[in-house]
């Protein structure tokens, strides 16, 4: 099928500024269905900016370049259109929304996406069953689901809640923004299992991380290193291990030397 | 009571340092107020007819007004007929240079730490000195004139730049604004005038020192600052007075006008005589200060350190008319012994995208009562207006009080207004920590209080910041117990 | 002239000026007073007469008074009110009030201030609980009523309190003996409206918990009226040591309903007063809570919400008086304003001299949904003791942009996300009501007033 040839995400020479300060300075990245990509980089390299730009948050100026999602201009879509088209961002710092029930929130989101896919709204009982099943999978206490969105959740519980949402919404492209940060080893495994469960030739994952740790559980097909708003090198899973051994500083200076 | 608390109170009561009186021959008008006195003041200043008329209108309006009572301060009724409304050091003629100024006066300013002569000590600061009701000396006039900046006493401005004065006087604080502003408009005797023309960044800090000297006089000065398009000026005022058993009234008016892109920074270190430990004497500091950001992207910033006066009652305000204009208010108010303060600000948002910031730090010690009162008003057309207000109170001892009265009135759905306030005492843990590192209790308190005020002090020009730190230490003496 | 300290203001100190007389004179109030049933104890009749005198001296508060700065009493002062007929001429439509009886526990229903002879289907109350109409309580427990009346809401210079006392005839009497505990809420339902002439009603309720008693009381004030219908009601609450009361006060009125409500509370050592005030106002509403923390370890937890549309005026006022040290208060009050409505929040916290280790926190948050709406908010701290922890905050603004983006990034359309956040903003207070049936009823009312898609909770 020619469809499989079409990348799910294609970033071409993306330049992004925040308040006139350039943050991303020419990103090129192509992700196909079924692939898992990891982007690693030190603090301040532009990792979170990339995530937010892809999810459509305001406050970022695209000064150059384009992003195609499934062949369409992603940057012209509203955040909800992107979500409905199957793009999902697991937030590094999920937002607390007092007064809005977790279940209500999830069902509204799921139905919005189902509607876009031409499906009927999910039956209340089916939904309850689906949530229970997935909650068990990611190890979320059912009582948390009855609370307001992320309200009073611990850091780890928030991250699991992101993975639960991902499991229920079944995105075509899941972007994980440092989902591993602040997690203990058990939680990390649960998150990785959740992502791995999603892995097949129709779905793709872009995992942004600071450390190699997550990648031991979530073996990527490709690893990219982001420094100073540019992807300075790309490789296979072995690159992550090398980074862990040598650190960003050495790699960074090496790359800078090459560029100069 | 823990010993440290007892000690803290002891540390916070040293004598007022600027309480001396200068024996100088003064010319004083008879006590009391009537149209003749108003005319007399105007005549002494050789004022044009329109200004005399304006004063008289103000006086007649004042007669119809009642002294306000809503403020959270208590004082004995003021006998307006017992006040001398004009008092001036006797001078043959207006001094042309410092050499013509009475040496006694110059010594007074030197004693206050403002050596008008030794300008190098105040490098980069032009000073206008107001003694009782009149301006006695303005330094650096020529240098400022090179840049087109006018900085002189109000009386001189009336003589030399009558059109400028006439255009702006009373446009921000009309004579009918309030009881004390009306009184000031009728009897004001001097003050400072500053005009910074289009595109000029005033090359130095401008400063006025106000000194009340004579007994039974009121001080009614008037300050007018105009910054034209794109101009910038930083202005400082300092105030002191002798120690007297009776209360003296200080009712000033300050008007600031910022045109498009202009910025005015107005800093006050107010150290009028606060009265003695028993609450006898001290200045009633009832002042109307208001600025208007007339033009787009203009900015007015008030910074005040209020440690003196028996009663401080003032709300330096900003009317944000120009789109995207900015108003700021940074305040430290300290009340010790029987001092009272009811101070804060008003931010009136009229223009689109206007922003204001309010930061108030109030310290109460002894029997001091300290109130923050602030109004943030967002009018209907003020799209996307923003305000952030923070008010913190620190209590030292258990006989003082701290009060917070914020008013927020919002009529635009895109506005965001936020207010936060806290009240706490000086922490025993912090004191202990400092002491355990070898710092004396006195220094520890002063350090902690200064830390509490730091964000405000940062807004002060350097010379004033140093003075403010010192003042806090002095004003708190005897408060630690 | 020397300045020696100053008098400490009391929460209800008012200057003598700043009042306005009824615009049509006091005659209608004197007539109403004359029509009251005289078959009450002599002391009560004397109290009413004294209160009428006070009211005649005061009239209604004007906006010159700091406490009434944003509250215009003209809509009340201009009317000529009558008392409702005794007993009422009609009966209320059941569909109007039945949805508001939801607790499954004991309930009293008042129509135009008159107790309806309904026998609520509820398990009988234990002996140590009295639930009576005020007139019945006067017959059965007169000494108790006499000892308590006016102790929480004293007859002073508060004109609405004076007016309530002058025209006092009925109300609810809820009394729990020491140690009594009720698991199910008691409901007090007040149905107003359905009158032909401008009408005034002055109910007086009592909730009295003995030492160690525990109860939840839910007051609902509902009604609609095309002619002005003023409820000027007071609930006096007295909490014994270690008594715990949850008091939910729901107001769902419409049209020309005018409402002045005061809950006045006195709290003993270790007592807890937990209050939720939820107001869907008619034309004009002011709801006040005054609580006096009279002994250490007393705690007041106050939540409030108003949701106003149209040209409604609504005012939530709180006064927390930390009269003694080691007392705690928490407040979270919210407001949502749409249309051309006008909302006011005024929260006062007093910490008296010597009330050391007092701990007070107050937060007020408001959403303005229309440029024709107005909010005036005034959180206020008056602190006379140094070793205290007090803070307050107030925010007026838009929806949280972060949350909006989060919802949209999950596929929820921008408009729906907005509605969801508005609903969530208000619902945070509803969710604090500790009774699911009440929450369910309130969520429905919220959806109706916010006119958003019904967010049913599948959980």
mmCIF file with all atom_site columns, N, CA and C in Angstrom, chain B residues 63-89:
data_model
loop_
_atom_site.group_PDB
_atom_site.id
_atom_site.type_symbol
_atom_site.label_atom_id
_atom_site.label_alt_id
_atom_site.label_comp_id
_atom_site.label_asym_id
_atom_site.label_entity_id
_atom_site.label_seq_id
_atom_site.pdbx_PDB_ins_code
_atom_site.Cartn_x
_atom_site.Cartn_y
_atom_site.Cartn_z
_atom_site.occupancy
_atom_site.B_iso_or_equiv
_atom_site.pdbx_formal_charge
_atom_site.auth_seq_id
_atom_site.auth_comp_id
_atom_site.auth_asym_id
_atom_site.auth_atom_id
_atom_site.pdbx_PDB_model_num
ATOM 1  N N  . UNK B 1 63 ? -14.518 75.770 51.140 1.00 0.00 ? 63 UNK B N  1
ATOM 2  C CA . UNK B 1 63 ? -15.474 76.164 52.191 1.00 0.00 ? 63 UNK B CA 1
ATOM 3  C C  . UNK B 1 63 ? -16.721 75.285 52.169 1.00 0.00 ? 63 UNK B C  1
ATOM 4  N N  . UNK B 1 64 ? -17.069 74.744 50.991 1.00 0.00 ? 64 UNK B N  1
ATOM 5  C CA . UNK B 1 64 ? -18.288 73.935 50.877 1.00 0.00 ? 64 UNK B CA 1
ATOM 6  C C  . UNK B 1 64 ? -18.027 72.468 51.234 1.00 0.00 ? 64 UNK B C  1
ATOM 7  N N  . UNK B 1 65 ? -16.757 72.108 51.465 1.00 0.00 ? 65 UNK B N  1
ATOM 8  C CA . UNK B 1 65 ? -16.424 70.694 51.662 1.00 0.00 ? 65 UNK B CA 1
ATOM 9  C C  . UNK B 1 65 ? -16.293 70.359 53.139 1.00 0.00 ? 65 UNK B C  1
ATOM 10 N N  . UNK B 1 66 ? -16.483 69.061 53.405 1.00 0.00 ? 66 UNK B N  1
ATOM 11 C CA . UNK B 1 66 ? -16.284 68.597 54.777 1.00 0.00 ? 66 UNK B CA 1
ATOM 12 C C  . UNK B 1 66 ? -15.048 67.715 54.833 1.00 0.00 ? 66 UNK B C  1
ATOM 13 N N  . UNK B 1 67 ? -14.339 67.785 55.948 1.00 0.00 ? 67 UNK B N  1
ATOM 14 C CA . UNK B 1 67 ? -13.150 66.971 56.117 1.00 0.00 ? 67 UNK B CA 1
ATOM 15 C C  . UNK B 1 67 ? -13.564 65.500 56.104 1.00 0.00 ? 67 UNK B C  1
ATOM 16 N N  . UNK B 1 68 ? -12.900 64.669 55.304 1.00 0.00 ? 68 UNK B N  1
ATOM 17 C CA . UNK B 1 68 ? -13.333 63.262 55.225 1.00 0.00 ? 68 UNK B CA 1
ATOM 18 C C  . UNK B 1 68 ? -13.088 62.498 56.526 1.00 0.00 ? 68 UNK B C  1
ATOM 19 N N  . UNK B 1 69 ? -13.883 61.441 56.721 1.00 0.00 ? 69 UNK B N  1
ATOM 20 C CA . UNK B 1 69 ? -13.779 60.666 57.961 1.00 0.00 ? 69 UNK B CA 1
ATOM 21 C C  . UNK B 1 69 ? -13.649 59.168 57.708 1.00 0.00 ? 69 UNK B C  1
ATOM 22 N N  . UNK B 1 70 ? -13.638 58.769 56.447 1.00 0.00 ? 70 UNK B N  1
ATOM 23 C CA . UNK B 1 70 ? -13.666 57.332 56.165 1.00 0.00 ? 70 UNK B CA 1
ATOM 24 C C  . UNK B 1 70 ? -12.348 56.625 56.432 1.00 0.00 ? 70 UNK B C  1
ATOM 25 N N  . UNK B 1 71 ? -11.260 57.363 56.513 1.00 0.00 ? 71 UNK B N  1
ATOM 26 C CA . UNK B 1 71 ? -9.951  56.736 56.636 1.00 0.00 ? 71 UNK B CA 1
ATOM 27 C C  . UNK B 1 71 ? -9.791  56.077 58.003 1.00 0.00 ? 71 UNK B C  1
ATOM 28 N N  . UNK B 1 72 ? -8.914  55.077 58.023 1.00 0.00 ? 72 UNK B N  1
ATOM 29 C CA . UNK B 1 72 ? -8.726  54.281 59.232 1.00 0.00 ? 72 UNK B CA 1
ATOM 30 C C  . UNK B 1 72 ? -7.653  54.910 60.132 1.00 0.00 ? 72 UNK B C  1
ATOM 31 N N  . UNK B 1 73 ? -7.775  56.210 60.399 1.00 0.00 ? 73 UNK B N  1
ATOM 32 C CA . UNK B 1 73 ? -6.859  56.874 61.326 1.00 0.00 ? 73 UNK B CA 1
ATOM 33 C C  . UNK B 1 73 ? -7.682  57.767 62.252 1.00 0.00 ? 73 UNK B C  1
ATOM 34 N N  . UNK B 1 74 ? -7.160  58.004 63.429 1.00 0.00 ? 74 UNK B N  1
ATOM 35 C CA . UNK B 1 74 ? -7.859  58.835 64.408 1.00 0.00 ? 74 UNK B CA 1
ATOM 36 C C  . UNK B 1 74 ? -6.985  60.021 64.767 1.00 0.00 ? 74 UNK B C  1
ATOM 37 N N  . UNK B 1 75 ? -7.532  61.214 64.761 1.00 0.00 ? 75 UNK B N  1
ATOM 38 C CA . UNK B 1 75 ? -6.772  62.376 65.210 1.00 0.00 ? 75 UNK B CA 1
ATOM 39 C C  . UNK B 1 75 ? -7.728  63.432 65.723 1.00 0.00 ? 75 UNK B C  1
ATOM 40 N N  . UNK B 1 76 ? -7.157  64.322 66.562 1.00 0.00 ? 76 UNK B N  1
ATOM 41 C CA . UNK B 1 76 ? -7.935  65.434 67.084 1.00 0.00 ? 76 UNK B CA 1
ATOM 42 C C  . UNK B 1 76 ? -8.304  66.348 65.919 1.00 0.00 ? 76 UNK B C  1
ATOM 43 N N  . UNK B 1 77 ? -9.447  67.010 66.016 1.00 0.00 ? 77 UNK B N  1
ATOM 44 C CA . UNK B 1 77 ? -9.844  67.902 64.930 1.00 0.00 ? 77 UNK B CA 1
ATOM 45 C C  . UNK B 1 77 ? -8.762  68.948 64.675 1.00 0.00 ? 77 UNK B C  1
ATOM 46 N N  . UNK B 1 78 ? -8.570  69.295 63.425 1.00 0.00 ? 78 UNK B N  1
ATOM 47 C CA . UNK B 1 78 ? -7.580  70.309 63.064 1.00 0.00 ? 78 UNK B CA 1
ATOM 48 C C  . UNK B 1 78 ? -8.265  71.672 63.103 1.00 0.00 ? 78 UNK B C  1
ATOM 49 N N  . UNK B 1 79 ? -7.626  72.626 63.768 1.00 0.00 ? 79 UNK B N  1
ATOM 50 C CA . UNK B 1 79 ? -8.175  73.979 63.799 1.00 0.00 ? 79 UNK B CA 1
ATOM 51 C C  . UNK B 1 79 ? -7.548  74.759 62.644 1.00 0.00 ? 79 UNK B C  1
ATOM 52 N N  . UNK B 1 80 ? -8.301  74.900 61.574 1.00 0.00 ? 80 UNK B N  1
ATOM 53 C CA . UNK B 1 80 ? -7.736  75.508 60.375 1.00 0.00 ? 80 UNK B CA 1
ATOM 54 C C  . UNK B 1 80 ? -7.470  77.004 60.555 1.00 0.00 ? 80 UNK B C  1
ATOM 55 N N  . UNK B 1 81 ? -8.072  77.567 61.609 1.00 0.00 ? 81 UNK B N  1
ATOM 56 C CA . UNK B 1 81 ? -7.834  78.988 61.847 1.00 0.00 ? 81 UNK B CA 1
ATOM 57 C C  . UNK B 1 81 ? -6.570  79.234 62.662 1.00 0.00 ? 81 UNK B C  1
ATOM 58 N N  . UNK B 1 82 ? -5.984  78.155 63.202 1.00 0.00 ? 82 UNK B N  1
ATOM 59 C CA . UNK B 1 82 ? -4.781  78.333 64.016 1.00 0.00 ? 82 UNK B CA 1
ATOM 60 C C  . UNK B 1 82 ? -3.516  78.166 63.179 1.00 0.00 ? 82 UNK B C  1
ATOM 61 N N  . UNK B 1 83 ? -3.702  77.793 61.932 1.00 0.00 ? 83 UNK B N  1
ATOM 62 C CA . UNK B 1 83 ? -2.531  77.514 61.095 1.00 0.00 ? 83 UNK B CA 1
ATOM 63 C C  . UNK B 1 83 ? -2.072  78.778 60.370 1.00 0.00 ? 83 UNK B C  1
ATOM 64 N N  . UNK B 1 84 ? -0.739  78.942 60.305 1.00 0.00 ? 84 UNK B N  1
ATOM 65 C CA . UNK B 1 84 ? -0.184  79.985 59.445 1.00 0.00 ? 84 UNK B CA 1
ATOM 66 C C  . UNK B 1 84 ? 0.010   79.377 58.074 1.00 0.00 ? 84 UNK B C  1
ATOM 67 N N  . UNK B 1 85 ? -0.594  79.983 57.074 1.00 0.00 ? 85 UNK B N  1
ATOM 68 C CA . UNK B 1 85 ? -0.577  79.375 55.757 1.00 0.00 ? 85 UNK B CA 1
ATOM 69 C C  . UNK B 1 85 ? 0.610   79.781 54.900 1.00 0.00 ? 85 UNK B C  1
ATOM 70 N N  . UNK B 1 86 ? 1.441   80.648 55.435 1.00 0.00 ? 86 UNK B N  1
ATOM 71 C CA . UNK B 1 86 ? 2.615   81.033 54.660 1.00 0.00 ? 86 UNK B CA 1
ATOM 72 C C  . UNK B 1 86 ? 3.727   81.416 55.612 1.00 0.00 ? 86 UNK B C  1
ATOM 73 N N  . UNK B 1 87 ? 4.878   80.852 55.386 1.00 0.00 ? 87 UNK B N  1
ATOM 74 C CA . UNK B 1 87 ? 6.037   81.210 56.182 1.00 0.00 ? 87 UNK B CA 1
ATOM 75 C C  . UNK B 1 87 ? 7.254   81.040 55.302 1.00 0.00 ? 87 UNK B C  1
ATOM 76 N N  . UNK B 1 88 ? 8.113   82.052 55.283 1.00 0.00 ? 88 UNK B N  1
ATOM 77 C CA . UNK B 1 88 ? 9.268   81.965 54.399 1.00 0.00 ? 88 UNK B CA 1
ATOM 78 C C  . UNK B 1 88 ? 10.481  82.565 55.076 1.00 0.00 ? 88 UNK B C  1
ATOM 79 N N  . UNK B 1 89 ? 11.663  81.996 54.833 1.00 0.00 ? 89 UNK B N  1
ATOM 80 C CA . UNK B 1 89 ? 12.878  82.616 55.354 1.00 0.00 ? 89 UNK B CA 1
ATOM 81 C C  . UNK B 1 89 ? 12.999  83.989 54.716 1.00 0.00 ? 89 UNK B C  1
#
